[in-house]
Structure formats: structure tokens, C-alpha cells
CSV table of C-alpha atoms in Angstrom, one decimal:
chain,number,residue,atom,x,y,z
A,237,MET,CA,-30.6,15.9,-11.0
A,238,PHE,CA,-27.2,16.8,-9.4
A,239,ASP,CA,-27.2,16.9,-6.1
A,240,ARG,CA,-25.2,20.4,-5.1
A,241,ARG,CA,-24.2,19.0,-1.8
A,242,LEU,CA,-21.8,16.6,-3.5
A,243,VAL,CA,-19.7,19.8,-4.3
A,244,GLN,CA,-20.6,21.6,-0.7
A,245,TYR,CA,-19.0,18.5,0.9
A,246,PHE,CA,-16.3,17.6,-2.0
A,247,ASP,CA,-12.8,16.9,0.2
A,248,TRP,CA,-10.7,19.6,-0.9
A,249,GLY,CA,-8.4,18.8,1.8
A,250,LEU,CA,-8.0,15.3,0.8
A,251,LEU,CA,-7.3,16.4,-2.8
A,252,CYS,CA,-4.6,19.1,-2.0
A,253,LEU,CA,-2.7,16.5,0.3
A,254,THR,CA,-2.9,14.4,-2.7
A,255,VAL,CA,-1.8,16.7,-5.4
A,256,ILE,CA,1.2,17.6,-2.7
A,257,ILE,CA,2.4,14.5,-2.3
A,258,GLY,CA,2.1,13.1,-5.9
A,259,PHE,CA,4.4,16.7,-6.5
A,260,ILE,CA,7.1,15.4,-3.9
A,261,GLY,CA,7.1,12.0,-5.4
A,262,LEU,CA,7.5,13.5,-8.8
A,263,ILE,CA,10.7,15.8,-7.8
A,264,THR,CA,12.3,13.2,-5.5
A,265,LEU,CA,11.8,10.5,-8.8
A,266,TYR,CA,13.4,12.5,-11.0
A,267,SER,CA,16.5,13.1,-8.4
A,268,ALA,CA,16.7,9.3,-8.2
A,269,VAL,CA,17.2,8.7,-12.0
A,270,THR,CA,18.9,11.7,-13.3
A,271,ALA,CA,21.4,13.0,-10.4
A,272,GLY,CA,24.9,11.9,-11.3
A,273,ILE,CA,23.9,9.2,-13.6
A,274,SER,CA,25.8,9.0,-17.2
A,275,ALA,CA,22.7,8.2,-18.9
A,276,PRO,CA,19.7,9.7,-17.2
A,277,GLN,CA,16.6,7.3,-17.5
A,278,LYS,CA,14.1,10.6,-17.6
A,279,VAL,CA,11.7,8.1,-19.4
A,280,LEU,CA,10.8,6.8,-15.9
A,281,CYS,CA,9.5,10.1,-14.9
A,282,VAL,CA,7.3,10.3,-18.3
A,283,LYS,CA,6.3,6.8,-17.4
A,284,GLN,CA,5.3,8.0,-13.6
A,285,LEU,CA,3.6,10.8,-15.3
A,286,ILE,CA,1.4,9.1,-17.4
A,287,TRP,CA,0.3,6.5,-14.7
A,288,TYR,CA,-0.7,9.7,-12.5
A,289,GLY,CA,-2.5,10.8,-15.5
A,290,ILE,CA,-4.1,7.2,-15.7
A,291,GLY,CA,-4.5,7.1,-12.0
A,292,LEU,CA,-6.3,10.5,-11.9
A,293,THR,CA,-9.1,9.4,-14.4
A,294,ALA,CA,-9.6,6.5,-12.0
A,295,MET,CA,-9.7,8.6,-8.8
A,296,ILE,CA,-12.2,10.8,-10.4
A,297,ILE,CA,-14.3,7.8,-11.7
A,298,SER,CA,-14.0,6.3,-8.4
A,299,PHE,CA,-15.8,9.2,-6.7
A,300,LEU,CA,-18.4,9.6,-9.4
A,301,PHE,CA,-20.7,7.0,-8.5
A,302,HIS,CA,-22.0,6.4,-5.3
A,303,TYR,CA,-19.6,4.0,-3.2
A,304,LYS,CA,-22.4,1.8,-2.1
A,305,ALA,CA,-22.4,0.4,-5.5
A,306,LEU,CA,-18.7,-1.0,-4.5
A,307,GLU,CA,-21.1,-3.0,-2.1
A,308,ARG,CA,-23.0,-4.8,-4.6
A,309,TRP,CA,-20.0,-5.3,-6.9
A,310,ALA,CA,-17.8,-6.3,-4.3
A,311,GLY,CA,-17.4,-10.2,-5.1
A,312,VAL,CA,-17.2,-9.6,-9.0
A,313,ILE,CA,-14.3,-7.2,-8.1
A,314,TYR,CA,-12.7,-9.6,-6.1
A,315,VAL,CA,-13.1,-12.7,-8.2
A,316,PHE,CA,-11.8,-10.6,-11.7
A,317,CYS,CA,-8.6,-9.6,-9.5
A,318,ILE,CA,-8.3,-13.3,-8.5
A,319,ILE,CA,-8.3,-14.2,-12.1
A,320,LEU,CA,-5.5,-11.9,-12.6
A,321,LEU,CA,-3.7,-13.2,-10.0
A,322,ILE,CA,-4.2,-16.7,-11.3
A,323,SER,CA,-3.0,-15.6,-15.0
A,324,VAL,CA,0.1,-14.2,-13.4
A,325,LEU,CA,1.3,-17.9,-12.9
A,326,PHE,CA,1.0,-18.8,-15.9
A,327,PHE,CA,1.3,-15.7,-18.3
A,328,GLY,CA,3.4,-13.1,-16.2
A,329,ARG,CA,6.6,-11.6,-16.9
A,330,TYR,CA,9.4,-12.6,-15.0
A,331,VAL,CA,11.7,-9.8,-13.3
A,332,GLY,CA,14.5,-10.2,-11.1
A,333,GLY,CA,13.4,-13.6,-10.2
A,334,SER,CA,9.8,-13.3,-9.6
A,335,ARG,CA,6.8,-13.3,-11.5
A,336,ARG,CA,4.7,-10.5,-10.6
A,337,TRP,CA,3.8,-8.6,-13.9
A,338,LEU,CA,1.1,-9.4,-16.4
A,339,THR,CA,1.4,-7.8,-20.2
A,340,ILE,CA,-2.1,-6.7,-21.1
A,341,LEU,CA,-2.0,-4.4,-24.5
A,342,SER,CA,1.4,-3.6,-24.3
A,343,VAL,CA,1.2,-2.1,-20.6
A,344,SER,CA,2.8,-4.3,-17.6
A,345,LEU,CA,0.5,-4.5,-14.4
A,346,GLN,CA,0.6,-5.8,-10.8
A,347,PRO,CA,-2.4,-7.4,-10.2
A,348,SER,CA,-1.1,-8.3,-6.6
A,349,GLU,CA,-1.5,-4.3,-6.1
A,350,LEU,CA,-5.2,-4.1,-7.1
A,351,VAL,CA,-6.1,-7.1,-5.7
A,352,LYS,CA,-5.7,-5.2,-2.0
A,353,ILE,CA,-8.4,-2.8,-2.8
A,354,ALA,CA,-10.7,-5.7,-4.1
A,355,THR,CA,-10.1,-7.8,-0.3
A,356,ILE,CA,-10.6,-4.3,0.9
A,357,ILE,CA,-14.0,-3.8,-0.5
A,358,LEU,CA,-15.4,-7.3,-0.1
A,359,LEU,CA,-13.9,-7.6,3.9
A,360,ALA,CA,-16.0,-4.2,4.6
A,361,ARG,CA,-18.9,-5.8,2.9
A,362,TYR,CA,-18.6,-9.0,4.7
A,363,TYR,CA,-18.3,-7.3,8.2
A,364,SER,CA,-20.5,-4.0,7.8
A,365,SER,CA,-23.2,-7.5,7.6
A,366,LEU,CA,-22.3,-9.0,10.2
A,367,ALA,CA,-20.7,-6.4,12.4
A,368,LYS,CA,-22.1,-7.0,16.7
A,369,THR,CA,-21.6,-5.1,20.0
A,370,THR,CA,-20.6,-8.6,21.3
A,371,GLY,CA,-17.5,-8.8,18.9
A,372,LEU,CA,-17.0,-11.5,16.1
A,373,LYS,CA,-16.6,-15.6,17.0
A,374,MET,CA,-14.7,-17.8,15.1
A,375,LYS,CA,-17.4,-19.4,13.2
A,376,ASP,CA,-17.6,-15.3,11.6
A,377,LEU,CA,-14.0,-15.4,10.7
A,378,PHE,CA,-14.1,-18.7,8.6
A,379,ILE,CA,-15.2,-16.9,5.5
A,380,PRO,CA,-12.9,-14.2,5.7
A,381,PHE,CA,-9.9,-16.1,6.4
A,382,ILE,CA,-10.8,-17.9,2.8
A,383,LEU,CA,-11.1,-14.3,1.4
A,384,VAL,CA,-8.0,-13.4,2.8
A,385,ALA,CA,-6.1,-17.1,2.2
A,386,VAL,CA,-6.9,-16.8,-1.6
A,387,PRO,CA,-4.7,-13.8,-2.5
A,388,PHE,CA,-2.5,-14.5,0.1
A,389,ILE,CA,-1.1,-17.8,-1.3
A,390,LEU,CA,-1.3,-17.1,-5.2
A,391,ILE,CA,0.8,-14.1,-3.9
A,392,VAL,CA,3.3,-15.7,-1.9
A,393,LYS,CA,4.1,-18.1,-5.1
A,394,GLN,CA,4.6,-15.3,-7.6
A,395,PRO,CA,6.5,-14.9,-5.1
A,396,ASP,CA,6.0,-11.7,-3.2
A,397,LEU,CA,6.2,-12.3,0.4
A,398,GLY,CA,6.0,-8.6,1.4
A,399,THR,CA,3.0,-7.6,-0.5
A,400,ALA,CA,1.0,-11.0,1.0
A,401,MET,CA,2.0,-9.9,4.3
A,402,LEU,CA,0.4,-6.3,4.0
A,403,ILE,CA,-2.7,-8.1,3.1
A,404,LEU,CA,-3.0,-10.1,6.3
A,405,LEU,CA,-1.9,-7.1,8.2
A,406,ILE,CA,-4.7,-5.1,6.3
A,407,ALA,CA,-6.9,-7.6,6.9
A,408,GLY,CA,-6.0,-8.3,10.4
A,409,SER,CA,-6.8,-4.1,11.2
A,410,MET,CA,-10.0,-4.6,9.5
A,411,THR,CA,-10.9,-7.6,12.1
A,412,PHE,CA,-9.6,-5.9,15.0
A,413,PHE,CA,-11.5,-2.5,14.3
A,414,VAL,CA,-14.8,-4.6,13.7
A,415,LYS,CA,-14.1,-6.0,17.1
A,416,ILE,CA,-13.5,-10.2,18.0
A,417,GLU,CA,-14.9,-12.1,21.1
A,418,ARG,CA,-12.4,-11.8,23.7
A,419,ARG,CA,-12.5,-15.6,23.3
A,420,THR,CA,-11.5,-15.9,19.8
A,421,LEU,CA,-9.1,-13.3,20.3
A,422,ILE,CA,-7.0,-15.9,23.2
A,423,TYR,CA,-7.5,-18.5,20.4
A,424,ILE,CA,-6.3,-16.5,17.4
A,425,THR,CA,-3.2,-15.4,19.6
A,426,THR,CA,-2.4,-18.9,20.5
A,427,PHE,CA,-2.8,-20.0,17.4
A,428,CYS,CA,-0.4,-17.5,15.7
A,429,GLY,CA,2.1,-17.8,18.4
A,430,ILE,CA,2.7,-21.1,17.6
A,431,THR,CA,2.6,-21.2,13.9
A,432,VAL,CA,4.3,-17.9,13.1
A,433,PRO,CA,7.7,-19.5,14.1
A,434,SER,CA,7.1,-22.4,12.1
A,435,ILE,CA,6.6,-19.8,8.9
A,436,CYS,CA,10.7,-19.9,8.9
A,437,PHE,CA,10.9,-23.1,7.9
A,438,PHE,CA,8.9,-22.5,4.5
A,439,LEU,CA,10.6,-19.4,3.3
A,440,LYS,CA,12.9,-19.2,0.5
A,441,GLU,CA,17.0,-19.1,1.1
A,442,TYR,CA,17.0,-15.2,0.1
A,443,GLN,CA,14.0,-14.4,2.6
A,444,LYS,CA,15.8,-16.0,5.1
A,445,GLN,CA,18.6,-13.9,4.5
A,446,ARG,CA,16.7,-11.0,4.7
A,447,ILE,CA,15.3,-11.5,8.0
A,448,LEU,CA,18.8,-12.7,8.9
A,449,THR,CA,20.3,-9.3,7.4
A,450,PHE,CA,18.0,-7.3,8.7
A,451,LEU,CA,18.8,-8.6,12.7
A,452,ASP,CA,22.4,-8.4,11.9
A,453,PRO,CA,23.3,-5.9,8.5
A,454,ASP,CA,27.1,-6.2,9.1
A,455,ARG,CA,27.1,-9.7,8.9
A,456,ASP,CA,27.4,-9.5,5.0
A,457,PRO,CA,28.0,-5.7,4.0
A,458,LEU,CA,28.8,-5.9,0.4
A,459,GLY,CA,26.2,-8.8,0.1
A,460,THR,CA,22.8,-8.9,1.6
A,461,GLY,CA,23.7,-6.2,4.2
A,462,TYR,CA,24.4,-3.7,1.3
A,463,HIS,CA,20.9,-2.0,0.9
A,464,ILE,CA,20.3,-1.4,4.2
A,465,ILE,CA,24.1,0.2,5.0
A,466,GLN,CA,23.6,2.2,1.9
A,467,SER,CA,20.3,3.2,3.1
A,468,LYS,CA,21.0,4.4,6.2
A,469,ILE,CA,24.5,6.1,4.9
A,470,ALA,CA,22.1,8.3,2.9
A,471,ILE,CA,19.6,9.0,5.3
A,472,GLY,CA,22.5,10.2,8.0
A,473,SER,CA,24.3,11.8,5.5
A,474,GLY,CA,21.5,14.2,5.1
A,475,MET,CA,21.9,15.6,8.3
A,476,LEU,CA,19.4,18.3,9.2
A,477,TYR,CA,19.0,20.3,6.1
A,478,GLY,CA,20.3,17.9,3.4
A,479,LYS,CA,22.9,17.8,0.8
A,480,GLY,CA,20.1,19.8,-1.7
A,481,PHE,CA,17.9,19.0,-4.8
A,482,LEU,CA,20.4,16.4,-7.2
A,483,LYS,CA,23.5,17.0,-4.9
A,484,GLY,CA,23.1,13.3,-3.1
A,485,THR,CA,26.3,11.8,-3.3
A,486,GLN,CA,25.2,8.7,-2.3
A,487,ASN,CA,22.4,8.4,-4.9
A,488,ALA,CA,24.6,10.2,-7.8
A,489,PHE,CA,27.8,7.8,-7.4
A,490,SER,CA,24.8,4.8,-7.7
A,491,PHE,CA,25.5,3.5,-4.3
A,492,LEU,CA,22.3,3.4,-3.1
A,493,PRO,CA,20.3,0.7,-5.0
A,494,GLU,CA,16.8,0.6,-5.8
A,495,GLU,CA,16.8,4.3,-5.5
A,496,HIS,CA,13.8,4.7,-8.0
A,497,THR,CA,11.2,2.2,-6.3
A,498,ASP,CA,11.7,0.8,-2.7
A,499,PHE,CA,14.9,3.2,-1.3
A,500,ILE,CA,13.5,6.7,-3.3
A,501,PHE,CA,13.0,7.6,0.9
A,502,SER,CA,16.8,7.6,1.0
A,503,VAL,CA,17.2,9.8,-2.1
A,504,LEU,CA,14.6,12.5,-0.6
A,505,ALA,CA,16.3,12.0,3.3
A,506,GLU,CA,19.9,12.7,1.8
A,507,GLU,CA,19.0,15.7,-0.4
A,508,TRP,CA,16.2,17.5,1.9
A,509,GLY,CA,17.5,16.1,5.1
A,510,PHE,CA,15.5,15.9,8.6
A,511,VAL,CA,13.6,18.6,8.0
A,512,GLY,CA,12.5,17.6,4.5
A,513,SER,CA,11.9,13.7,5.5
A,514,ALA,CA,9.9,15.3,8.8
A,515,VAL,CA,7.8,17.7,6.2
A,516,LEU,CA,6.8,14.4,4.0
A,517,LEU,CA,5.9,12.0,7.4
A,518,PHE,CA,3.8,15.2,8.7
A,519,ILE,CA,2.2,15.3,4.9
A,520,LEU,CA,1.6,11.8,5.2
A,521,PHE,CA,0.3,11.6,8.6
A,522,MET,CA,-2.1,14.2,7.7
A,523,LEU,CA,-3.0,11.9,5.0
A,524,ILE,CA,-3.9,8.9,7.6
A,525,VAL,CA,-5.9,11.6,9.7
A,526,CYS,CA,-8.0,12.4,6.6
A,527,GLY,CA,-8.8,8.9,6.0
A,528,LEU,CA,-9.7,8.3,9.8
A,529,ASN,CA,-11.7,11.4,9.8
A,530,ILE,CA,-13.8,10.2,7.0
A,531,ALA,CA,-14.2,6.7,8.3
A,532,TYR,CA,-15.2,8.6,11.6
A,533,GLY,CA,-17.7,10.8,9.9
A,534,CYS,CA,-19.7,8.2,7.7
A,535,ARG,CA,-22.7,7.1,8.6
A,536,ASP,CA,-23.5,3.6,7.6
A,537,SER,CA,-20.9,0.8,8.3
A,538,PHE,CA,-19.9,-0.5,5.4
A,539,GLY,CA,-18.8,2.9,4.5
A,540,THR,CA,-16.9,3.3,7.6
A,541,ILE,CA,-14.7,-0.2,7.5
A,542,LEU,CA,-14.3,0.6,3.6
A,543,SER,CA,-12.7,4.2,5.0
A,544,VAL,CA,-10.5,2.5,7.6
A,545,GLY,CA,-9.2,-0.4,5.5
A,546,ILE,CA,-8.2,2.1,2.8
A,547,THR,CA,-6.5,4.5,5.7
A,548,THR,CA,-4.8,1.0,7.1
A,549,MET,CA,-3.5,0.0,3.7
A,550,LEU,CA,-1.8,3.5,3.4
A,551,THR,CA,-0.7,3.3,6.8
A,552,TRP,CA,1.5,-0.1,6.8
A,553,GLU,CA,2.7,0.8,3.3
A,554,ILE,CA,4.2,3.8,4.6
A,555,PHE,CA,5.4,2.3,7.7
A,556,ILE,CA,6.9,-0.8,6.4
A,557,ASN,CA,8.7,1.4,3.5
A,558,ILE,CA,10.1,4.0,5.7
A,559,GLY,CA,11.0,1.3,8.2
A,560,MET,CA,12.7,-0.6,5.8
A,561,VAL,CA,14.8,2.1,4.7
A,562,ALA,CA,15.8,2.8,8.0
A,563,GLY,CA,16.4,-0.8,9.0
A,564,ILE,CA,13.9,-1.2,11.8
A,565,VAL,CA,11.8,-3.9,9.5
A,566,PRO,CA,13.4,-6.4,7.0
A,567,VAL,CA,13.6,-5.4,3.4
A,568,VAL,CA,10.3,-6.7,2.1
A,569,GLY,CA,9.7,-4.8,-1.2
A,570,VAL,CA,7.1,-2.5,-0.3
A,571,PRO,CA,6.4,1.0,-2.2
A,572,LEU,CA,6.0,4.1,-0.6
A,573,PRO,CA,2.8,5.2,-1.8
A,574,PHE,CA,2.8,8.3,-4.4
A,575,ILE,CA,6.5,8.7,-4.1
A,576,SER,CA,7.8,5.0,-5.4
A,577,TYR,CA,8.3,4.6,-9.0
A,578,GLY,CA,5.5,1.9,-10.3
A,579,GLY,CA,2.3,2.3,-12.3
A,580,SER,CA,0.5,-0.4,-10.6
A,581,SER,CA,1.3,1.2,-7.0
A,582,VAL,CA,0.5,4.9,-8.6
A,583,LEU,CA,-3.0,3.5,-9.9
A,584,THR,CA,-4.3,1.8,-6.8
A,585,VAL,CA,-3.3,4.4,-4.3
A,586,MET,CA,-5.0,6.9,-6.8
A,587,ILE,CA,-8.1,4.6,-6.8
A,588,SER,CA,-7.8,4.3,-2.9
A,589,ILE,CA,-8.1,8.3,-2.6
A,590,GLY,CA,-11.0,8.4,-5.3
A,591,ILE,CA,-12.8,6.0,-3.0
A,592,LEU,CA,-12.2,7.8,0.1
A,593,MET,CA,-13.3,11.0,-1.3
A,594,ASN,CA,-16.3,8.7,-2.6
A,595,VAL,CA,-17.2,8.2,1.0
A,596,SER,CA,-16.3,11.6,2.3
A,597,MET,CA,-19.0,13.9,-0.1
A,598,ARG,CA,-22.3,11.8,0.4
A,599,ARG,CA,-21.3,11.2,4.2
A,600,PHE,CA,-24.4,13.9,4.2
A,601,MET,CA,-26.7,11.1,2.5
A,602,HIS,CA,-26.6,8.9,5.6
A,603,SER,CA,-27.0,11.5,8.2
């Protein structure tokens, strides 16, 4: 029999935030692909709207069943996503020198987006069965290390270092949340301190250039530093209230690169200024608070760790994307959730919101 408490505990606040951010994303995308452009790419708005429809369906499915089912199916979901990642290496489509997209039934999908959720679910299951007050020991971290290393290596091979590093950050945040034994933490810190600098030797040339450009954008203003410099100009020219909807000159005159994907926040900042940017950041902050509140209110460890993992994913994506366009982190191609154009990103975020709603509306069952 249907339990009416599921409706009573439904997270309407999270749904409202999702609708508001989605609406902001669509109007910003419309501006990015039409303002001052001789051949407007309105078809991208239509495609994004279709993906929102697909994402909405996925979100509803994600909160209809009990989230504990994810604990049982975590291994299957993870293996399925890993198979998709492996398929990309053999059958993926090349775009801009990277092989990240897989075409399934005429639909392009980026499996590296979906694998983020799969990894979070599997880590949540593992940590919920192992969490202890004294913290995790080195031997406890061997399995999570393998679970994260497999998608990390496959995504680096595409190559997509930004998404690969994002998975590391999400997994690391979840591990710290569960708690690590002090001695193990010292070992890990020492290991990272020694190995991280050596990673530079394995980076591709364009990845090294991105880091050097991040440190000094003016070293190549018409080449590798062009993105960051134009993005900063767009953000700064918006001033307090912005130039107005569809009136951003950096976007209209095509100075702003990747204006509908990675640098879409610059479009918003130029048109709506500091006030508009602050409003969006506040709404995104409320989304993060909402996710943490769901984790805090959950009474079983799997639901709590799962909610923390998803909230962490959203937090890192927001921080990296906005930090990227503002020039405080290197350009690594991480989309801004709900705002950047991209079907796989929209689908992943909507599924994540659906899982958060699932945990929120069933928290009474464990009270």
C-alpha cells in the first residue's frame, strides 16, 4: 500500500531549487547561442530542453524506488558504467582531439559523467559497511583505491583529466567524511606530497600549457591564455548590474570562447553583473546546504554517505567551473551543473537530485 508519508516528506524545497536553477540555465544558454550571432544556434536550446525532459524522467525514476535498492545494485551499476567507459576507447567519437562520447541509438552520451554517480554509490556501500569510530586503516582503503583507479585511468586515456581529477576529489572527500585513522592519514599525506609533483612529467603538452597559462595568462594572450583573459573581461565588464539580457558584447562579438559550455558563467556575469552572479551563487549554495541537510537528517549510514557523495560532486563541479572562468583554477573542462550545455551533464545532475530526494523523502523510515 502507498505510504502517504512519502508525500508528506517530499522535498519540495529541493525541487524548487532545481526548477529555478534549470530555468536560469536555459535562459543563459539561449543568450549564449543567440546574442549577436549571425547564425543563431537555437537548436542547442531545443536539445538542452529535450535533455531536461529526459533528465526529469530519470529524476522521477530515481526517487520512486527505495534508495536501499541502490546498495544492492551498486556493483552492477558500476560495472555497467565501466563497460561504457571501455567502449568509448574502442568505439567513441573524436571531438576536439578527445574521445569522450559514445553514440547509442543516434544519441551521444558521455559515460564519464555517469560513472561519477556509479562510483559514489559503490563507495557509499563499501564505507557504510566498514565505517568505524577509530577511522579507516590503510588496508581498508585498498578496495576504494582500486574502485577509483579503474575509472580514473580509463577517463585519463580519453583524455579527460578534468573529470578524472573530479572523481579523485569526490572519492577523497567521501573518504575524509567517513574518517581516516591518524597514522594512515600521515602516510597518505606523505605519499601524495611525493607523487603529486611527479604527475607533471606524465602530462600531455597541452595540459602543461594550461597549468602554465593558469599561473601566467599573459604569457600567451592570443593562444593558451585567450580563454581566461576574455572570460575575466566578460565578468569584469558586467560590473554591478550587468549589461542586460542579450546585450553582452564579449559574447555577441564572439570574443568569449566555449560560451555555451565551460564558460557560460561568464555570459551570465556579463549580462547580469555582480548582483546576478551573486544570486546564482546563493541559489547554488542553498542547493549544497539542502544536500548536506538531507545527509544530516538521514538515519542510516548508506543514505548519509550517499548524500554526502552527491553533494560533494555538485560542490566540486560548481567550485571548479566558476574558479576556472574566474582564473583561480586551471581550465580543465568541468561543466557548471544545470547551466552548461550538455546532455550527459544534465542527465547526471538530474539523477543525482532524484537520489537526494529519494533519501530525503524516506528518512522517516529509519527514525
